Short mmCIF file of C-alpha atoms in Angstrom, two decimals:
data_model
loop_
_atom_site.label_atom_id
_atom_site.label_comp_id
_atom_site.label_asym_id
_atom_site.label_seq_id
_atom_site.Cartn_x
_atom_site.Cartn_y
_atom_site.Cartn_z
CA UNK A 215 90.98 94.48 108.18
CA UNK A 216 91.64 97.97 109.53
CA UNK A 217 95.37 98.63 109.06
CA UNK A 218 95.65 100.47 112.36
CA UNK A 219 93.92 97.60 114.16
CA UNK A 220 96.21 95.10 112.41
CA UNK A 221 99.24 96.98 113.74
CA UNK A 222 97.85 97.20 117.26
CA UNK A 223 97.01 93.49 117.20
CA UNK A 224 100.73 92.70 117.00
CA UNK A 225 101.18 94.04 120.55
CA UNK A 226 101.59 91.65 123.45
CA UNK A 227 99.33 92.17 126.52
CA UNK A 228 102.18 94.04 128.24
CA UNK A 229 102.72 96.23 125.17
CA UNK A 230 99.01 97.09 125.08
CA UNK A 231 99.05 98.13 128.72
CA UNK A 232 102.19 100.24 128.23
CA UNK A 233 100.82 101.91 125.11
CA UNK A 234 97.55 102.83 126.79
CA UNK A 235 99.53 104.45 129.61
CA UNK A 236 101.75 106.18 127.05
CA UNK A 237 98.73 107.81 125.37
CA UNK A 238 97.79 109.36 128.70
CA UNK A 239 101.34 110.55 129.44
CA UNK A 240 100.40 114.24 129.14
CA UNK A 241 98.14 113.93 132.17
CA UNK A 242 95.37 115.89 130.54
CA UNK A 243 91.84 114.65 130.17
CA UNK A 244 92.51 111.47 132.07
CA UNK A 245 88.86 110.56 131.67
CA UNK A 246 87.07 110.58 128.39
CA UNK A 247 90.07 111.00 126.09
CA UNK A 248 88.88 110.21 122.57
CA UNK A 249 92.19 108.71 121.43
CA UNK A 250 92.06 106.25 124.33
CA UNK A 251 88.46 105.39 123.49
CA UNK A 252 89.41 104.72 119.87
CA UNK A 253 92.34 102.57 121.01
CA UNK A 254 90.06 100.55 123.30
CA UNK A 255 87.62 99.95 120.44
CA UNK A 256 90.38 98.85 118.07
CA UNK A 257 91.76 96.55 120.77
CA UNK A 258 88.52 94.62 121.04
CA UNK A 259 88.57 91.13 119.46
CA UNK A 260 85.60 91.98 117.23
CA UNK A 261 86.16 93.78 113.93
CA UNK A 262 84.33 97.14 113.72
CA UNK A 263 83.76 98.90 110.41
CA UNK A 264 84.03 102.68 110.06
CA UNK A 265 80.29 103.24 110.49
CA UNK A 266 80.28 101.29 113.76
CA UNK A 267 83.33 103.15 115.09
CA UNK A 268 81.71 106.49 114.24
CA UNK A 269 78.52 105.48 116.04
CA UNK A 270 80.40 104.31 119.13
CA UNK A 271 82.66 107.36 119.32
CA UNK A 272 80.09 110.01 118.42
CA UNK A 273 76.67 108.62 119.42
CA UNK A 274 74.87 111.97 119.16
CA UNK A 275 76.20 113.03 115.75
CA UNK A 276 78.78 110.97 113.78
CA UNK A 277 81.70 113.19 112.80
CA UNK A 278 83.86 111.66 110.07
CA UNK A 279 86.30 114.59 109.97
CA UNK A 280 86.96 114.38 113.70
CA UNK A 281 87.25 110.58 113.43
CA UNK A 282 90.01 110.66 110.82
CA UNK A 283 91.85 113.37 112.74
CA UNK A 284 91.59 111.10 115.78
CA UNK A 285 93.08 108.19 113.83
CA UNK A 286 96.02 110.38 112.79
CA UNK A 287 96.60 111.38 116.41
CA UNK A 288 96.52 107.77 117.54
CA UNK A 289 98.99 106.84 114.77
CA UNK A 290 101.33 109.62 115.95
CA UNK A 291 101.10 108.21 119.48
CA UNK A 292 101.94 104.79 118.07
CA UNK A 293 105.03 106.03 116.19
CA UNK A 294 106.26 107.99 119.22
CA UNK A 295 105.73 104.94 121.44
CA UNK A 296 107.64 102.62 119.09
CA UNK A 297 110.49 105.11 118.72
CA UNK A 298 110.81 105.50 122.48
CA UNK A 299 110.65 101.74 123.01
CA UNK A 300 113.35 101.22 120.41
CA UNK A 301 115.64 103.52 122.39
CA UNK A 302 114.78 101.74 125.63
CA UNK A 303 115.15 98.18 124.34
CA UNK A 304 118.12 98.69 122.01
CA UNK A 305 120.32 101.48 123.35
CA UNK A 306 123.08 100.67 120.82
CA UNK A 307 120.90 101.12 117.74
CA UNK A 308 121.57 103.69 115.02
CA UNK A 309 118.74 105.83 116.38
CA UNK A 310 120.74 106.38 119.56
CA UNK A 311 123.76 107.58 117.58
CA UNK A 312 121.56 110.01 115.65
CA UNK A 313 120.14 111.27 118.91
CA UNK A 314 123.60 111.93 120.31
CA UNK A 315 124.62 113.69 117.10
CA UNK A 316 121.55 115.94 117.33
CA UNK A 317 122.38 116.74 120.95
CA UNK A 318 126.01 117.52 120.06
CA UNK A 319 124.92 119.88 117.25
CA UNK A 320 122.66 121.72 119.72
CA UNK A 321 125.36 121.97 122.37
CA UNK A 322 127.85 123.42 119.87
CA UNK A 323 125.23 125.97 118.78
CA UNK A 324 124.70 127.15 122.37
CA UNK A 325 128.49 127.12 123.00
CA UNK A 326 128.67 124.32 125.55
CA UNK A 327 131.81 122.85 123.97
CA UNK A 328 132.95 120.55 126.78
CA UNK A 329 129.61 118.72 126.93
CA UNK A 330 129.30 118.70 123.14
CA UNK A 331 132.64 116.93 122.79
CA UNK A 332 131.78 114.47 125.53
CA UNK A 333 128.56 113.68 123.64
CA UNK A 334 130.46 113.23 120.37
CA UNK A 335 132.84 110.74 121.99
CA UNK A 336 129.87 108.71 123.17
CA UNK A 337 128.38 108.80 119.68
CA UNK A 338 131.71 107.70 118.16
CA UNK A 339 132.04 104.75 120.54
CA UNK A 340 128.44 103.64 119.95
CA UNK A 341 128.69 103.93 116.17
CA UNK A 342 131.99 102.05 116.06
CA UNK A 343 130.67 99.22 118.25
CA UNK A 344 127.64 98.82 115.99
CA UNK A 345 129.53 99.17 112.70
CA UNK A 346 127.45 102.23 111.73
CA UNK A 347 130.01 103.53 109.26
CA UNK A 348 127.94 106.29 107.63
CA UNK A 349 126.95 107.72 111.00
CA UNK A 350 130.53 107.37 112.22
CA UNK A 351 131.65 109.42 109.24
CA UNK A 352 129.18 112.15 110.26
CA UNK A 353 130.60 112.06 113.80
CA UNK A 354 134.16 112.50 112.55
CA UNK A 355 133.14 115.33 110.21
CA UNK A 356 131.54 117.17 113.12
CA UNK A 357 134.65 116.56 115.25
CA UNK A 358 136.87 117.96 112.48
CA UNK A 359 134.60 121.01 112.16
CA UNK A 360 135.04 121.77 115.87
CA UNK A 361 138.65 120.62 116.21
CA UNK A 362 139.65 124.16 117.30
CA UNK A 363 137.83 123.73 120.61
CA UNK A 364 140.02 123.41 123.73
CA UNK A 365 138.03 120.28 124.56
CA UNK A 366 138.71 118.58 121.20
CA UNK A 367 140.88 115.55 120.46
CA UNK A 368 144.06 115.95 118.44
CA UNK A 369 143.12 116.74 114.84
CA UNK A 370 145.68 114.31 113.40
CA UNK A 371 144.18 111.50 115.49
CA UNK A 372 140.65 112.39 114.38
CA UNK A 373 141.73 112.33 110.72
CA UNK A 374 143.47 108.97 111.23
CA UNK A 375 140.31 107.43 112.73
CA UNK A 376 138.21 109.02 109.98
CA UNK A 377 140.42 107.47 107.25
CA UNK A 378 140.21 104.02 108.85
CA UNK A 379 136.44 104.37 108.94
CA UNK A 380 136.35 105.45 105.29
CA UNK A 381 138.08 102.21 104.33
CA UNK A 382 135.48 100.20 106.24
CA UNK A 383 132.69 102.24 104.62
CA UNK A 384 134.21 101.61 101.19
CA UNK A 385 134.31 97.91 102.02
CA UNK A 386 130.62 98.03 102.79
CA UNK A 387 129.88 99.76 99.48
CA UNK A 388 131.81 97.06 97.62
CA UNK A 389 129.85 94.48 99.58
CA UNK A 390 126.59 96.06 98.36
CA UNK A 391 127.82 95.79 94.77
CA UNK A 392 128.86 92.17 95.33
CA UNK A 393 125.43 91.50 96.87
CA UNK A 394 123.67 92.59 93.68
CA UNK A 395 126.12 90.80 91.40
CA UNK A 396 125.82 87.51 93.27
CA UNK A 397 122.03 87.66 93.11
CA UNK A 398 122.19 88.43 89.38
CA UNK A 399 124.61 85.58 88.59
CA UNK A 400 122.63 83.07 90.62
CA UNK A 401 119.48 84.15 88.79
CA UNK A 402 121.24 83.81 85.42
CA UNK A 403 122.48 80.35 86.40
CA UNK A 404 118.89 79.26 87.08
CA UNK A 405 117.58 80.77 83.83
CA UNK A 406 120.25 78.96 81.80
CA UNK A 407 119.39 75.70 83.47
CA UNK A 408 122.68 75.50 85.33
CA UNK A 409 121.09 74.50 88.60
CA UNK A 410 123.91 72.08 89.24
CA UNK A 411 126.57 74.80 89.13
CA UNK A 412 128.30 75.25 92.44
CA UNK A 413 127.04 78.38 94.16
CA UNK A 414 130.25 78.26 96.18
CA UNK A 415 132.22 78.92 92.97
CA UNK A 416 129.94 81.83 91.98
CA UNK A 417 130.36 83.44 95.39
CA UNK A 418 134.12 83.02 95.49
CA UNK A 419 134.50 84.54 92.01
CA UNK A 420 132.61 87.72 92.97
CA UNK A 421 134.32 88.00 96.36
CA UNK A 422 137.75 87.78 94.72
CA UNK A 423 136.76 90.34 92.10
CA UNK A 424 135.81 92.87 94.79
CA UNK A 425 138.49 91.84 97.29
CA UNK A 426 135.96 90.86 99.93
CA UNK A 427 136.96 87.36 101.08
CA UNK A 428 138.47 88.62 104.29
CA UNK A 429 135.65 91.12 104.94
CA UNK A 430 132.97 88.45 104.81
CA UNK A 431 135.14 86.21 106.95
CA UNK A 432 135.51 88.73 109.79
CA UNK A 433 132.32 90.80 109.74
CA UNK A 434 129.19 88.94 110.89
CA UNK A 435 126.77 91.47 109.34
CA UNK A 436 128.30 90.95 105.89
CA UNK A 437 128.46 87.18 106.37
CA UNK A 438 124.76 87.16 107.28
CA UNK A 439 123.93 89.14 104.12
CA UNK A 440 125.98 86.71 102.03
CA UNK A 441 124.27 83.68 103.56
CA UNK A 442 120.84 85.27 103.00
CA UNK A 443 121.60 85.58 99.28
CA UNK A 444 122.86 82.03 99.11
CA UNK A 445 119.90 80.68 101.05
CA UNK A 446 117.45 82.39 98.68
CA UNK A 447 119.10 80.61 95.77
CA UNK A 448 119.09 77.29 97.59
CA UNK A 449 115.41 77.55 98.53
CA UNK A 450 114.58 77.79 94.82
CA UNK A 451 116.87 74.91 93.91
CA UNK A 452 116.05 72.92 97.10
CA UNK A 453 119.76 72.18 97.35
CA UNK A 454 119.79 71.91 101.14
CA UNK A 455 122.39 69.13 101.07
CA UNK A 456 124.95 71.61 99.70
CA UNK A 457 123.82 74.63 101.71
CA UNK A 458 123.79 73.05 105.19
CA UNK A 459 127.53 72.27 105.42
CA UNK A 460 128.39 75.55 103.68
CA UNK A 461 126.56 77.81 106.13
CA UNK A 462 127.76 75.75 109.11
CA UNK A 463 131.38 76.02 107.98
CA UNK A 464 131.11 79.78 107.52
CA UNK A 465 129.40 80.27 110.89
CA UNK A 466 131.92 78.26 112.90
CA UNK A 467 134.91 79.87 111.16
CA UNK A 468 133.49 83.27 112.12
CA UNK A 469 132.86 82.10 115.67
CA UNK A 470 136.38 80.67 116.03
CA UNK A 471 138.40 83.44 114.35
CA UNK A 472 136.58 86.63 115.30
CA UNK A 473 133.66 85.76 117.56
CA UNK A 474 130.24 87.41 117.80
CA UNK A 475 129.84 90.60 119.80
CA UNK A 476 126.68 92.18 121.20
CA UNK A 477 126.45 94.36 118.09
CA UNK A 478 126.25 91.20 115.96
CA UNK A 479 123.21 89.80 117.78
CA UNK A 480 120.84 90.10 114.81
CA UNK A 481 123.31 88.51 112.40
CA UNK A 482 124.09 85.65 114.79
CA UNK A 483 120.38 84.96 115.36
CA UNK A 484 119.77 84.89 111.61
CA UNK A 485 122.71 82.56 110.94
CA UNK A 486 121.68 80.12 113.66
CA UNK A 487 118.16 80.00 112.24
CA UNK A 488 119.51 79.31 108.74
CA UNK A 489 121.61 76.43 110.07
CA UNK A 490 118.72 74.93 112.04
CA UNK A 491 116.40 75.19 109.04
CA UNK A 492 118.94 73.62 106.66
CA UNK A 493 119.54 70.76 109.09
CA UNK A 494 115.79 70.17 109.35
CA UNK A 495 115.47 70.08 105.57
CA UNK A 496 118.29 67.53 105.37
CA UNK A 497 116.61 65.38 108.05
CA UNK A 498 119.24 65.97 110.73
CA UNK A 499 116.48 66.69 113.21
CA UNK A 500 118.35 66.27 116.50
CA UNK A 501 121.14 68.57 115.31
CA UNK A 502 118.55 71.12 114.20
CA UNK A 503 116.96 71.09 117.67
CA UNK A 504 120.40 71.59 119.23
CA UNK A 505 121.03 74.70 117.14
CA UNK A 506 117.52 75.95 117.98
CA UNK A 507 118.45 75.65 121.67
CA UNK A 508 121.44 77.93 121.01
CA UNK A 509 119.15 80.30 119.13
CA UNK A 510 116.67 80.40 122.03
CA UNK A 511 119.42 81.22 124.53
CA UNK A 512 120.53 84.08 122.30
CA UNK A 513 116.97 85.39 121.96
CA UNK A 514 116.41 85.24 125.72
CA UNK A 515 119.57 87.29 126.30
CA UNK A 516 118.90 89.87 123.57
CA UNK A 517 116.45 92.72 122.94
CA UNK A 518 112.85 91.84 123.71
CA UNK A 519 111.51 93.27 120.47
CA UNK A 520 113.84 91.14 118.30
CA UNK A 521 112.99 88.04 120.35
CA UNK A 522 109.27 88.66 119.88
CA UNK A 523 109.70 88.97 116.11
CA UNK A 524 111.76 85.76 115.80
CA UNK A 525 109.88 83.63 118.37
CA UNK A 526 107.11 82.40 116.03
CA UNK A 527 109.61 81.22 113.37
CA UNK A 528 111.66 79.51 116.08
CA UNK A 529 108.53 77.79 117.40
CA UNK A 530 107.35 76.63 113.96
CA UNK A 531 110.73 75.08 113.17
CA UNK A 532 110.98 73.44 116.59
CA UNK A 533 107.48 71.97 116.19
CA UNK A 534 108.37 70.67 112.71
CA UNK A 535 111.48 68.98 114.09
CA UNK A 536 109.55 67.43 116.97
CA UNK A 537 107.10 65.88 114.48
CA UNK A 538 109.95 63.88 112.94
CA UNK A 539 111.40 62.94 116.33
CA UNK A 540 108.23 61.07 117.34
CA UNK A 541 107.19 64.00 119.53
CA UNK A 542 104.13 65.10 117.60
CA UNK A 543 102.16 65.73 120.79
CA UNK A 544 104.80 68.30 121.81
CA UNK A 545 104.44 69.92 118.37
CA UNK A 546 100.71 70.29 118.94
CA UNK A 547 101.20 71.87 122.37
CA UNK A 548 103.71 74.38 120.98
CA UNK A 549 101.44 75.51 118.14
CA UNK A 550 98.29 75.60 120.26
CA UNK A 551 100.09 77.92 122.70
CA UNK A 552 101.37 80.08 119.84
CA UNK A 553 97.86 80.50 118.45
CA UNK A 554 96.75 81.96 121.77
CA UNK A 555 98.90 85.01 120.95
CA UNK A 556 98.28 87.83 118.48
CA UNK A 557 100.16 86.94 115.29
CA UNK A 558 100.77 88.77 112.01
CA UNK A 559 98.90 87.27 109.02
CA UNK A 560 101.80 85.19 107.64
CA UNK A 561 102.66 83.68 111.00
CA UNK A 562 99.00 83.01 111.72
CA UNK A 563 98.58 81.11 108.44
CA UNK A 564 101.78 79.15 109.03
CA UNK A 565 100.70 78.19 112.54
CA UNK A 566 97.24 77.01 111.46
CA UNK A 567 98.50 74.95 108.54
CA UNK A 568 101.22 73.40 110.70
CA UNK A 569 98.79 72.57 113.49
CA UNK A 570 96.43 71.01 110.93
CA UNK A 571 99.24 68.72 109.77
CA UNK A 572 100.10 67.67 113.33
CA UNK A 573 96.46 66.89 114.15
CA UNK A 574 96.23 64.88 110.91
CA UNK A 575 99.34 62.89 111.87
CA UNK A 576 97.62 61.97 115.15
CA UNK A 577 94.48 60.86 113.31
CA UNK A 578 92.50 63.76 114.82
CA UNK A 579 90.78 64.61 111.54
CA UNK A 580 87.95 66.69 113.02
CA UNK A 581 90.41 68.94 114.81
CA UNK A 582 92.56 69.19 111.68
CA UNK A 583 89.47 70.20 109.71
CA UNK A 584 88.44 72.82 112.26
CA UNK A 585 91.86 74.47 112.42
CA UNK A 586 92.08 74.77 108.62
CA UNK A 587 88.52 76.09 108.39
CA UNK A 588 89.51 78.74 110.94
CA UNK A 589 91.92 80.21 108.38
CA UNK A 590 88.84 81.83 106.88
CA UNK A 591 90.61 83.16 103.79
CA UNK A 592 90.12 82.48 100.09
CA UNK A 593 92.73 80.68 98.02
CA UNK A 594 93.38 83.90 96.10
CA UNK A 595 94.05 85.88 99.28
CA UNK A 596 96.33 83.17 100.66
CA UNK A 597 98.24 82.96 97.40
CA UNK A 598 98.92 86.70 97.48
CA UNK A 599 100.13 86.43 101.06
CA UNK A 600 101.93 83.06 101.08
CA UNK A 601 102.50 81.89 97.50
CA UNK A 602 100.99 79.23 95.28
CA UNK A 603 102.87 76.32 96.86
CA UNK A 604 101.41 77.12 100.29
CA UNK A 605 97.94 77.13 98.75
CA UNK A 606 98.58 73.74 97.14
CA UNK A 607 99.73 72.27 100.47
CA UNK A 608 96.68 73.66 102.24
CA UNK A 609 94.27 72.42 99.55
CA UNK A 610 95.80 68.94 99.43
CA UNK A 611 95.63 68.75 103.21
CA UNK A 612 91.95 69.73 103.15
CA UNK A 613 91.29 67.12 100.47
CA UNK A 614 92.86 64.29 102.49
CA UNK A 615 91.07 65.39 105.67
CA UNK A 616 87.69 65.22 103.91
CA UNK A 617 88.58 61.82 102.47
CA UNK A 618 89.47 60.49 105.92
CA UNK A 619 86.25 61.93 107.34
CA UNK A 620 84.28 60.06 104.66
CA UNK A 621 83.14 63.22 102.88
CA UNK A 622 83.83 62.02 99.35
CA UNK A 623 81.97 64.85 97.61
CA UNK A 624 83.96 67.53 99.45
CA UNK A 625 87.20 65.67 98.76
CA UNK A 626 86.29 65.47 95.04
CA UNK A 627 85.56 69.20 94.95
CA UNK A 628 88.94 70.04 96.48
CA UNK A 629 90.69 67.62 94.13
CA UNK A 630 89.17 69.25 91.04
CA UNK A 631 90.06 72.72 92.33
CA UNK A 632 93.70 71.69 92.80
CA UNK A 633 93.85 70.17 89.31
CA UNK A 634 92.40 73.32 87.82
CA UNK A 635 94.92 75.52 89.66
CA UNK A 636 97.92 73.44 88.59
CA UNK A 637 96.88 73.17 84.92
CA UNK A 638 95.96 76.85 84.62
CA UNK A 639 99.25 78.00 86.14
CA UNK A 640 101.70 75.40 84.86
CA UNK A 641 100.12 73.90 81.74
CA UNK A 642 98.19 70.66 81.08
CA UNK A 643 101.16 68.50 82.11
CA UNK A 644 101.70 70.45 85.36
CA UNK A 645 105.26 71.63 84.64
CA UNK A 646 107.28 71.44 87.85
CA UNK A 647 104.15 70.23 89.64
CA UNK A 648 103.56 67.18 87.42
CA UNK A 649 103.88 64.93 90.46
CA UNK A 650 100.92 66.73 92.04
CA UNK A 651 98.70 65.72 89.12
CA UNK A 652 99.98 62.15 89.40
CA UNK A 653 99.22 62.18 93.13
CA UNK A 654 95.73 63.53 92.50
CA UNK A 655 95.00 60.75 90.01
CA UNK A 656 95.89 58.15 92.65
CA UNK A 657 93.63 59.92 95.18
CA UNK A 658 90.83 59.96 92.60
CA UNK A 659 91.22 56.21 92.18
CA UNK A 660 90.93 55.73 95.95
CA UNK A 661 87.79 57.86 96.03
CA UNK A 662 86.30 55.81 93.18
CA UNK A 663 87.24 52.47 94.75
CA UNK A 664 88.88 52.38 98.21
CA UNK A 665 89.88 48.74 97.67
CA UNK A 666 92.26 49.76 94.86
CA UNK A 667 95.02 50.42 97.41
CA UNK A 668 95.42 46.66 97.86
CA UNK A 669 96.24 45.96 94.23
CA UNK A 670 99.84 45.42 92.97
CA UNK A 671 99.28 47.87 90.12
CA UNK A 672 98.42 50.69 92.52
CA UNK A 673 101.50 50.01 94.66
CA UNK A 674 103.69 50.07 91.56
CA UNK A 675 102.22 53.36 90.35
CA UNK A 676 103.19 55.08 93.63
CA UNK A 677 106.89 54.45 93.01
CA UNK A 678 106.62 55.99 89.54
CA UNK A 679 105.63 59.47 90.73
CA UNK A 680 108.56 61.60 89.47
CA UNK A 681 108.99 63.95 92.45
CA UNK A 682 108.98 61.12 94.97
CA UNK A 683 112.21 59.49 93.76
CA UNK A 684 114.63 59.00 95.44
CA UNK A 685 112.99 58.96 98.86
CA UNK A 686 116.16 59.85 100.75
CA UNK A 687 116.37 63.17 98.89
CA UNK A 688 112.68 64.05 98.75
CA UNK A 689 111.37 67.31 100.14
CA UNK A 690 109.70 66.72 103.51
CA UNK A 691 106.42 68.34 102.46
CA UNK A 692 106.14 66.11 99.40
CA UNK A 693 107.26 63.15 101.50
CA UNK A 694 104.39 63.72 103.92
CA UNK A 695 101.84 63.32 101.11
CA UNK A 696 103.66 60.31 99.68
CA UNK A 697 103.67 58.69 103.14
CA UNK A 698 99.88 58.90 103.22
CA UNK A 699 99.67 56.83 100.02
CA UNK A 700 102.28 54.41 101.30
CA UNK A 701 100.33 53.95 104.56
CA UNK A 702 97.14 53.27 102.61
CA UNK A 703 98.87 50.56 100.58
CA UNK A 704 100.25 48.92 103.72
CA UNK A 705 97.03 49.36 105.69
CA UNK A 706 98.96 51.02 108.52
CA UNK A 707 98.63 54.30 110.48
CA UNK A 708 100.04 57.33 108.72
CA UNK A 709 102.42 58.73 111.34
CA UNK A 710 104.68 55.66 111.84
CA UNK A 711 105.02 55.33 108.06
CA UNK A 712 106.02 59.01 107.80
CA UNK A 713 108.74 58.54 110.42
CA UNK A 714 110.06 55.46 108.61
CA UNK A 715 110.25 57.14 105.23
CA UNK A 716 111.89 60.21 106.79
CA UNK A 717 114.66 57.90 108.01
CA UNK A 718 114.06 58.28 111.75
CA UNK A 719 112.45 54.88 112.33
CA UNK A 720 113.07 51.37 111.10
CA UNK A 721 111.46 50.87 107.68
CA UNK A 722 108.79 48.19 107.37
CA UNK A 723 108.48 46.05 104.21
CA UNK A 724 107.60 48.02 101.05
CA UNK A 725 104.20 48.38 99.37
CA UNK A 726 102.52 45.07 98.74
CA UNK A 727 99.25 43.87 97.33
#
């Protein structure tokens, strides 16, 4: 896809209207502007290759040189538009401080000292509120340089504020070092096979070494960075049971002792999402939805651009929670509405795969098949974008959909492709994905003889799959596939069995012949 078109496709309808008006801001050539014509072509739903764009823009004589110059001009418009919008939507951002600094420099050069100092005080206040320590240092240095002005603050007071800021800046530098060290030690712990080692102990050791316990406890931005590191380690280890109470304890201590200010909006949004996701993974679905409600209120009250970026992830997690709260129809409505919007590639793939699962849970196999076919990307492309595990989940979903539709040949083809992928990547035994090969063998047996699901031997083999034991600790994605086998053995619909095994509905008797 055209990279410029991909970027423009991320715009909402309102953004597209505003950008088109922005291009014409110079009030010249209101009709027939070539940059507007190129923008209109790139905004069309259809994909146009370079030859087609040249033909449409220059019907009499295609001009490649002029075309690429036009693309550069449109890209400059785009960057100017985004920069201006950033100032409008987030007036406390670092860009605003830089702008004030630039204005102050100019005013000092043209000897308008009173206004220059007034501008510097605004820059200082803005930088301090947003914890922009490097920029704040630049503000103080400029104040010290012009401390001889009759409009200046007392030099001793400037130096005092500058020294306080230097300590905070030094704290941030030590936090950066601790960030790298924590990541390194967590990675070493995994390599040595010490997955059971408490990440809490690793973190506390580094924080003590760099005297940062109090800094992380009172500065939301640093706490968010720390939790991001920890969460990355926990996602690899799937140790959500340990991470959920840890991140919740840290968040509520911060909230109680120091609170979250407007400048901490991004950190607070990120922390609330982490909590909601960890609660979902540990099957505390109602609590997860409650934290998502707090997250939504924060997004609605914050900058529009940040809300737009986070909204898809919020929606996906809310839909996933609803599926395990016996509200699968609500999940479908949420994702169908989301797919009506322009989404970046990762979010688009996530939405389609999620919607396919929700249709499958409702027994709407044709719809599930259509939504996965609409992905329209090869396994290799999806793996580069989303990772091998996402590809496995998609392929296994496609296999089960074809089986339910009675398309045994297509299901066999998908099964063999999954087996080949697992064995090529992780060895003949499947490595960490050995359970996938065991699952595929059971599916193969069903394809060979559907009546096999009623035999005691088949029911017993399900419980022996290594990754599916114990059920109360199993990953929800793996559990969803296991539930399909369990439902087949019991001769019951899939969705009620999934809810039972997830612990949100009363469990029926176990597999029987």
